[in-house]
Coordinates of C-alpha atoms in Angstrom, one line a residue:
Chain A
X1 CA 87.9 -14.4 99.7
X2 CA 85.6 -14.5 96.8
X3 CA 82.5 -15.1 99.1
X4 CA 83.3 -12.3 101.2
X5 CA 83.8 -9.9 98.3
X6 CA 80.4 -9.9 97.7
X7 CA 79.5 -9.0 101.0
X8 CA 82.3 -6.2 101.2
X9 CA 81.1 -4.8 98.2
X10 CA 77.1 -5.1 99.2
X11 CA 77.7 -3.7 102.5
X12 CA 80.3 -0.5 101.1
X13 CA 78.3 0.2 98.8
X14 CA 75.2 0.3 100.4
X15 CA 76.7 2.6 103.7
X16 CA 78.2 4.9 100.9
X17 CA 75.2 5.5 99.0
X18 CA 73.3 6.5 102.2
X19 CA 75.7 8.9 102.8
X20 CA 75.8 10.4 99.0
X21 CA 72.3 10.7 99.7
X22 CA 72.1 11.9 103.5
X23 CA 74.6 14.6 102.2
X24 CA 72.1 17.2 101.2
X25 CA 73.9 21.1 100.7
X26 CA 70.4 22.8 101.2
X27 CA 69.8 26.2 102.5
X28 CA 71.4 26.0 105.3
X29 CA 74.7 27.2 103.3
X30 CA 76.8 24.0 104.3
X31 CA 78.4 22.2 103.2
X32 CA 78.9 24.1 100.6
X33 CA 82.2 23.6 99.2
X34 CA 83.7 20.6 96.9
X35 CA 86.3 20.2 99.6
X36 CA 83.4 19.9 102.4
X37 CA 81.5 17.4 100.3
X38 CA 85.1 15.3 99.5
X39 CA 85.7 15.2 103.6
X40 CA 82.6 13.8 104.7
X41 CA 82.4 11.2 101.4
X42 CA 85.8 9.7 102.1
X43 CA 84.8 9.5 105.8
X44 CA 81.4 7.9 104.5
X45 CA 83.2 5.8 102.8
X46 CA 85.8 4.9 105.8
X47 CA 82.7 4.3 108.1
X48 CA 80.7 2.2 105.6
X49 CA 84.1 -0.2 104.6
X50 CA 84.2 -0.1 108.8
X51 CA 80.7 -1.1 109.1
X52 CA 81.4 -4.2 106.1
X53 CA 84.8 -5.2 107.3
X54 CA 83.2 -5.8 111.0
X55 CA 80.6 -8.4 109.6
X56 CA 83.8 -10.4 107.8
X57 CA 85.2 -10.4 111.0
X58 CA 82.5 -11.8 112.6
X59 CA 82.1 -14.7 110.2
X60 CA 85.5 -15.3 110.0
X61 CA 85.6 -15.2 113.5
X62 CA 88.8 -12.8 114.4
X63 CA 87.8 -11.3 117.4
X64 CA 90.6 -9.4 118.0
X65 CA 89.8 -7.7 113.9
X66 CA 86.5 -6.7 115.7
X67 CA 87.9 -5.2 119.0
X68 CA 90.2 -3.0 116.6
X69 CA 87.2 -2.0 114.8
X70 CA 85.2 -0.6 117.8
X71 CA 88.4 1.7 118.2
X72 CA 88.1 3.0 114.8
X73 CA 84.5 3.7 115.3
X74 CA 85.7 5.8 117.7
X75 CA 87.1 8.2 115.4
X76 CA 84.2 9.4 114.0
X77 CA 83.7 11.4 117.6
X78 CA 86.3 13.7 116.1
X79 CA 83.9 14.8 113.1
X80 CA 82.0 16.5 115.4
X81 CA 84.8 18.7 117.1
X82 CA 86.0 19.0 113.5
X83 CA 82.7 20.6 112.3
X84 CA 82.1 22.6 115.7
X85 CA 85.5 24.2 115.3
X86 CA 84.9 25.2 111.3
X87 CA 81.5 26.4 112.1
X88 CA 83.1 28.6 115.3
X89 CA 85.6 29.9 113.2
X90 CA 83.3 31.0 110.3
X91 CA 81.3 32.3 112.9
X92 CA 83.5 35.6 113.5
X93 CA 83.3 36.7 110.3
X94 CA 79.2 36.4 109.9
X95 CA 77.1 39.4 110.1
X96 CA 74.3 37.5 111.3
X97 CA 75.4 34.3 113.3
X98 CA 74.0 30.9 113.4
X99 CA 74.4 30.8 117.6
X100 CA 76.4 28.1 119.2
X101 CA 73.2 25.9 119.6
X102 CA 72.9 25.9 115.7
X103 CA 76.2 24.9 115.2
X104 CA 76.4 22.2 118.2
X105 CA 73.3 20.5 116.5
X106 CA 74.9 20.8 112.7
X107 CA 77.8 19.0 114.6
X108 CA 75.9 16.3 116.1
X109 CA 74.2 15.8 112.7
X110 CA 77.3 15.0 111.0
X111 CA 78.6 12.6 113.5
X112 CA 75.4 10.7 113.8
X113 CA 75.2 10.6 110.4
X114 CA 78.5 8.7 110.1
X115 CA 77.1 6.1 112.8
X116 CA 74.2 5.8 110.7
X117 CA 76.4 4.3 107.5
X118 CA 78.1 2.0 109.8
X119 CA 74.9 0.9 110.8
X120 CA 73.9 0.7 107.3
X121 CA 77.0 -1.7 106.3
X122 CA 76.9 -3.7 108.8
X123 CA 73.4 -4.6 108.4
X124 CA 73.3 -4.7 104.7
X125 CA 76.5 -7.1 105.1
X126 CA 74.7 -9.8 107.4
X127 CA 72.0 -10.2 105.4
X128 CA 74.4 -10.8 102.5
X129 CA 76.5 -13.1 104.5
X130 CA 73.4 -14.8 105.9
X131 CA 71.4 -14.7 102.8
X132 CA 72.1 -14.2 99.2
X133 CA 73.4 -10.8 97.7
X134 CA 70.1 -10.3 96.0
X135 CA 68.4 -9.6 99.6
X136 CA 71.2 -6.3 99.4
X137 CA 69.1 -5.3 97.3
X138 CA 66.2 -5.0 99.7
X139 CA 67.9 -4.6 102.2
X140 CA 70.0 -1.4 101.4
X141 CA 66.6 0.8 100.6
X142 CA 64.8 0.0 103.6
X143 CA 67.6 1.6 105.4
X144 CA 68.6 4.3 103.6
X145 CA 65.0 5.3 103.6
X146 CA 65.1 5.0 107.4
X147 CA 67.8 6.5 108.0
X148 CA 66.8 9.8 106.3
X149 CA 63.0 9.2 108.3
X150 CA 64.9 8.9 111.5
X151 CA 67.5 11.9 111.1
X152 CA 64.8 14.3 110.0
X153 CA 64.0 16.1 113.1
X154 CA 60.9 17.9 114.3
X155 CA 61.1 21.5 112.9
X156 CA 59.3 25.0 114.2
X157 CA 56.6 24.4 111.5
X158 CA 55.2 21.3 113.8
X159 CA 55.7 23.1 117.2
X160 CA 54.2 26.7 116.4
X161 CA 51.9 28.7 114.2
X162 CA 53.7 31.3 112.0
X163 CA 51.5 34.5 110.6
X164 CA 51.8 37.4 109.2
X165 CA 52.2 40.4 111.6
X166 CA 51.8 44.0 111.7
X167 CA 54.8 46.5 111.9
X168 CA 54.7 50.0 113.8
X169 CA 56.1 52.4 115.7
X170 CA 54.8 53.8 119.1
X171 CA 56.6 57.1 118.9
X172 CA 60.7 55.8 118.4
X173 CA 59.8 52.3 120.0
X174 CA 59.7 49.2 117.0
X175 CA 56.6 47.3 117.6
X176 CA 55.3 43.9 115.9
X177 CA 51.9 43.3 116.9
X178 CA 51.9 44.3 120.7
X179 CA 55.4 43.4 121.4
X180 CA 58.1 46.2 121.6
X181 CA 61.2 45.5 119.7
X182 CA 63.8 48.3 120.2
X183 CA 64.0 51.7 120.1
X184 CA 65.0 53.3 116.7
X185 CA 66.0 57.0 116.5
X186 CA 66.6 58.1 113.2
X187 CA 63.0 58.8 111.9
X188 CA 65.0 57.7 108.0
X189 CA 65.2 54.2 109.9
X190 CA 61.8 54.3 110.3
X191 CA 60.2 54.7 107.6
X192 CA 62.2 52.0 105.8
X193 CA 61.5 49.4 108.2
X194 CA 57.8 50.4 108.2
X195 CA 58.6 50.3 104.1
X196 CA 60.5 46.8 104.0
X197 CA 60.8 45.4 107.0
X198 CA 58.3 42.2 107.6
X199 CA 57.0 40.7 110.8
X200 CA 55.8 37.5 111.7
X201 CA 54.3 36.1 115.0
X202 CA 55.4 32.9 116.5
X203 CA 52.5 31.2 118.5
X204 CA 54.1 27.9 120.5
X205 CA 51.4 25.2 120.4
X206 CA 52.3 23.9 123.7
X207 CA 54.5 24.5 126.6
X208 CA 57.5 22.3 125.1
X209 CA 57.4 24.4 121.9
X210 CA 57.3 27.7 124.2
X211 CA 60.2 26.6 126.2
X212 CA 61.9 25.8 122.8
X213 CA 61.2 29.5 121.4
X214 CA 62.4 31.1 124.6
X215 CA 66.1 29.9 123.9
X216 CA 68.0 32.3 122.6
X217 CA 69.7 29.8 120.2
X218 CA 66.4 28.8 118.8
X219 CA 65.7 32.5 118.1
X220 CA 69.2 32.8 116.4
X221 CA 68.7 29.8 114.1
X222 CA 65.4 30.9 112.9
X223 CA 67.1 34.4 112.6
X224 CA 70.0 33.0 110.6
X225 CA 67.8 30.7 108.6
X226 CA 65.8 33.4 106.9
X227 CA 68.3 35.8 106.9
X228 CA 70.6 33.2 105.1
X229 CA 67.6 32.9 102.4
X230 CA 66.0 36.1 101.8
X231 CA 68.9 38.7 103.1
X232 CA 69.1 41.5 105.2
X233 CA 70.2 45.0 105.3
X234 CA 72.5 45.0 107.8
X235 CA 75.9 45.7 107.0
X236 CA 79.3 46.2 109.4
X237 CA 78.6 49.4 111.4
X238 CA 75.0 49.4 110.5
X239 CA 73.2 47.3 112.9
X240 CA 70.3 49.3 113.2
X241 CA 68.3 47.2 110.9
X242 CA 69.4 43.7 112.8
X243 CA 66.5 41.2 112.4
X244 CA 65.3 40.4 116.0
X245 CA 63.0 38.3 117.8
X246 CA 61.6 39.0 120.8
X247 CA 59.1 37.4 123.0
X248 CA 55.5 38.9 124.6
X249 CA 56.6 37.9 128.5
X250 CA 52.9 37.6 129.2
X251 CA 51.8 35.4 126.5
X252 CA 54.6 33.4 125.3
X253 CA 54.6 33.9 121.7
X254 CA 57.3 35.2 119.4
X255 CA 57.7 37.7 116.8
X256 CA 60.3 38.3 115.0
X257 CA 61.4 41.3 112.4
X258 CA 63.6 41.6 109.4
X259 CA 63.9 43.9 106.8
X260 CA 65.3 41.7 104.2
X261 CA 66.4 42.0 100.3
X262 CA 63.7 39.9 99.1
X263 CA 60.3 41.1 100.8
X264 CA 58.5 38.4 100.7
X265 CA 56.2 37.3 103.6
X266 CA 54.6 34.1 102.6
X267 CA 58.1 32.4 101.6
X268 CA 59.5 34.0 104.7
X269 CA 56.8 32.1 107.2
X270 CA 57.4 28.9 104.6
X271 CA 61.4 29.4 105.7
X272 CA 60.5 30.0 109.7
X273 CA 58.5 26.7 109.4
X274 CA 61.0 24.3 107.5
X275 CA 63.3 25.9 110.4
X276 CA 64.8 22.4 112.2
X277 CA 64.4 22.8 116.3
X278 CA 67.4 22.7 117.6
X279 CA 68.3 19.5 119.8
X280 CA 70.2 21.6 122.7
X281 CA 67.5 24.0 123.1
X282 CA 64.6 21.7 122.9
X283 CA 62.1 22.5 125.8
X284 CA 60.5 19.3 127.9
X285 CA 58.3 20.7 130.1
X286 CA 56.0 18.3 129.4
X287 CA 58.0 15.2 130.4
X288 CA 58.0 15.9 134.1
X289 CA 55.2 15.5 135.8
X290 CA 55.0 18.9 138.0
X291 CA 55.7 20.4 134.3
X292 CA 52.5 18.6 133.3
X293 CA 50.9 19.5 136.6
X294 CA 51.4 23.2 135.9
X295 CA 50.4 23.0 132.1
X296 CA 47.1 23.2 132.9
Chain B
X1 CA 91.8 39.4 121.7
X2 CA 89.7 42.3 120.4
X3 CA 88.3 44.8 123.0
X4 CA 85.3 46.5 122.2
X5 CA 82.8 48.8 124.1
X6 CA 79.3 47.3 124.2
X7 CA 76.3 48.0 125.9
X8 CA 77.1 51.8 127.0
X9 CA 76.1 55.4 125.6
X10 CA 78.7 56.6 123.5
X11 CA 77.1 60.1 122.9
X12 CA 74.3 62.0 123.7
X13 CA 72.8 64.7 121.1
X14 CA 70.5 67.2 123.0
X15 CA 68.3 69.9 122.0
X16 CA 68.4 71.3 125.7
X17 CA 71.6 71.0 127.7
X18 CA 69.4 71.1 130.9
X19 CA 67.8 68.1 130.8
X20 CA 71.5 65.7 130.8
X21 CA 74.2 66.3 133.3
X22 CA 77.3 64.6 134.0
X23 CA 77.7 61.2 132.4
X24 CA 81.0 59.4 130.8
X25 CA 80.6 60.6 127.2
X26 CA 80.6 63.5 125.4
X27 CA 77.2 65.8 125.1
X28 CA 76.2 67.2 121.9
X29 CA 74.3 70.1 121.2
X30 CA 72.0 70.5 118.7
X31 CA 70.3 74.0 117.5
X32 CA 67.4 72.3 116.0
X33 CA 66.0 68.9 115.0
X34 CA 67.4 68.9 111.7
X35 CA 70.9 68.9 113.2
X36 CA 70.2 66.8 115.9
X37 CA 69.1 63.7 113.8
X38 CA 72.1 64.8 111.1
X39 CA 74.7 65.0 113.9
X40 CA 73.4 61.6 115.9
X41 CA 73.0 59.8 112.2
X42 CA 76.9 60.6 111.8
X43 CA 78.2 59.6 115.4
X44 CA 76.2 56.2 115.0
X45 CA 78.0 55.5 111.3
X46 CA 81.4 56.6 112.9
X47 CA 80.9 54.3 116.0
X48 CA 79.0 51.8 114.4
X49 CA 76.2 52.5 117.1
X50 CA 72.5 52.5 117.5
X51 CA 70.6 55.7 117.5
X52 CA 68.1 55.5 120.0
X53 CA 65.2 58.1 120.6
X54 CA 64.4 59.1 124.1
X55 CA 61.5 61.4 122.6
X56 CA 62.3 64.3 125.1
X57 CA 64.5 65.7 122.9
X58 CA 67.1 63.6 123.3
X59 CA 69.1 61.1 121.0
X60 CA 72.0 58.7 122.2
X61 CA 74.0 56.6 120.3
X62 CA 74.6 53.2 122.1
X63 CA 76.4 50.2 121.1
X64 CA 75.1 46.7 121.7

């Protein structure tokens, strides 16, 4: 028993802290909550004892302990229907939603992130059982260091070029650059969004990150990322100032419009860029070979 | 299950009654500009619309 402690308690505690520390409430508005953060610890903590046990029952050898422990792995699918569901929920009572896309990726996130600490555990816990406890030490960082490289997906910053862009009106019509927004009647509305509103222009650097622009659910994460940081004056009933973002059909590019509470356009192309590509609408034109063929 | 109306023209605020006929909601008249933007700016915060300009003349309130 004794030996094994050590590798139990090498192997926890090294899954746990990579999820303390993969657990980041940023921007992004979740989790949140204490009661959000408490869920996904105690399962953390679950998935790294899983992850430690497994090794022990390796060495030991009960193979039957190790069978049961593939089945509790799989309980960790249920995180992700567990966050989609929450997210859906929440959903109906946003102003500005996140988009199904968003919230299928934030679900995927959290499942994978669980898999990740098993991985973790079970890895620090061999080279405890194999070695000596001091190689946890070692051990444990290189991980937790690659685990938050790995999860760290591309965002829009590395697939386009955000700049500044110039609001007007052609007689009611909203226009950023040379790309027609929407009609807006009342001439009121129109002089605050020339006043306030801000515009940016998306350029895709390549026909992946186009394809990846043009989802709709790519749009609405970028669109729920800045409105989430800066604000926006839309309200119930009042949609006419809804930040939008619409594509030039000809070119590819995107621009995008929002008249938010805190004008500020260099933080607001800073937020578009830090904005993570979404995995379901990530375009891969370029990994088939007519798609390459018609690139150029 | 909530049922909404989206995507449709809710109202239409004219300066000239000629120039709209027909239609499935009501027509508004307007004597001047003044009233027409007043009276479409109230329709679209009781209906929680959009007021779009058709630049003829003509406002409608739409919902998306």
């Amino acid at each position: 028993m004794e030996e094994y402690l050590i590798v139990l308690l090498a192997a926890t505690g090294a899954g746990f802290i990579n999820r303390v520390i993969l657990l980041r409430s940023d921007y992004r508005q979740y989790p949140s909550y204490p009661h959000g953060h408490l869920t996904h610890l105690a399962l953390g903590f679950i998935a790294a004892s899983l992850g430690a046990v497994a090794v022990v029952a390796i060495a030991e050898p009960d193979y039957v302990a190790v069978t049961f422990l593939v089945l509790a792995a799989q309980q960790f699918r249920e995180i992700r229907n567990m966050e989609r569901e929450t997210l859906s929920k929440l959903e109906e009572t946003k102003i500005i939603s996140r988009g199904t896309d968003y919230i299928e990726g934030i679900a995927r996130v959290f499942e994978a992130r669980n898999y990740l600490v098993i991985f973790t555990a079970l890895i620090t816990g061999t080279v405890v059982q194999i070695s000596s406890w001091p190689y946890a030490l070692i051990a444990a960082p290189i991980l937790i260091i690659a685990s938050n490289k790995l999860m760290s997906g591309k965002v829009i910053g590395d697939i386009a070029e955000i700049k500044e862009a110039k609001i007007s009106f052609e007689g009611a019509m909203l226009k950023v650059e040379d790309v027609f927004i929407m009609n807006v009647g009342l001439p009121q509305n129109r002089e605050k969004i020339i006043e306030e509103g801000m515009g940016v222009i998306i350029k895709p650097k390549d026909d992946n990150a186009r394809l990846t622009l043009d989802s709709p659910g790519q749009r609405m994460a970028i669109i729920h990322d800045v409105a989430a940081i800066l604000g926006s004056k839309v309200d119930i009933n009042e949609p006419e100032l809804t930040p939008s973002a619409r594509k030039h059909v000809d070119k590819g590019y995107l621009v995008f419009y929002l008249v938010a509470n805190e004008p500020d356009i260099n933080y607001m192309i800073e937020i578009i860029k830090r904005v993570p590509v979404i995995e379901s609408s990530k375009g891969a034109a370029l990994s088939s070979y007519f798609g390459r063929k018609a690139a150029d | 299950m909530e049922i909404k109306i989206n995507d449709y023209i809710l109202a239409i605020i004219t300066l000239d009654l000629k120039k709209v006929s027909g239609g499935g909601c009501p027509v508004f008249l307007a004597a001047d500009e003044e009233e027409l933007h007043k009276t479409s700016l109230y329709l679209a915060k009781v209906t929680g619309g959009i007021v779009h300009d058709l630049e003829n003349g003509i406002l409608i309130v739409c919902k998306h």
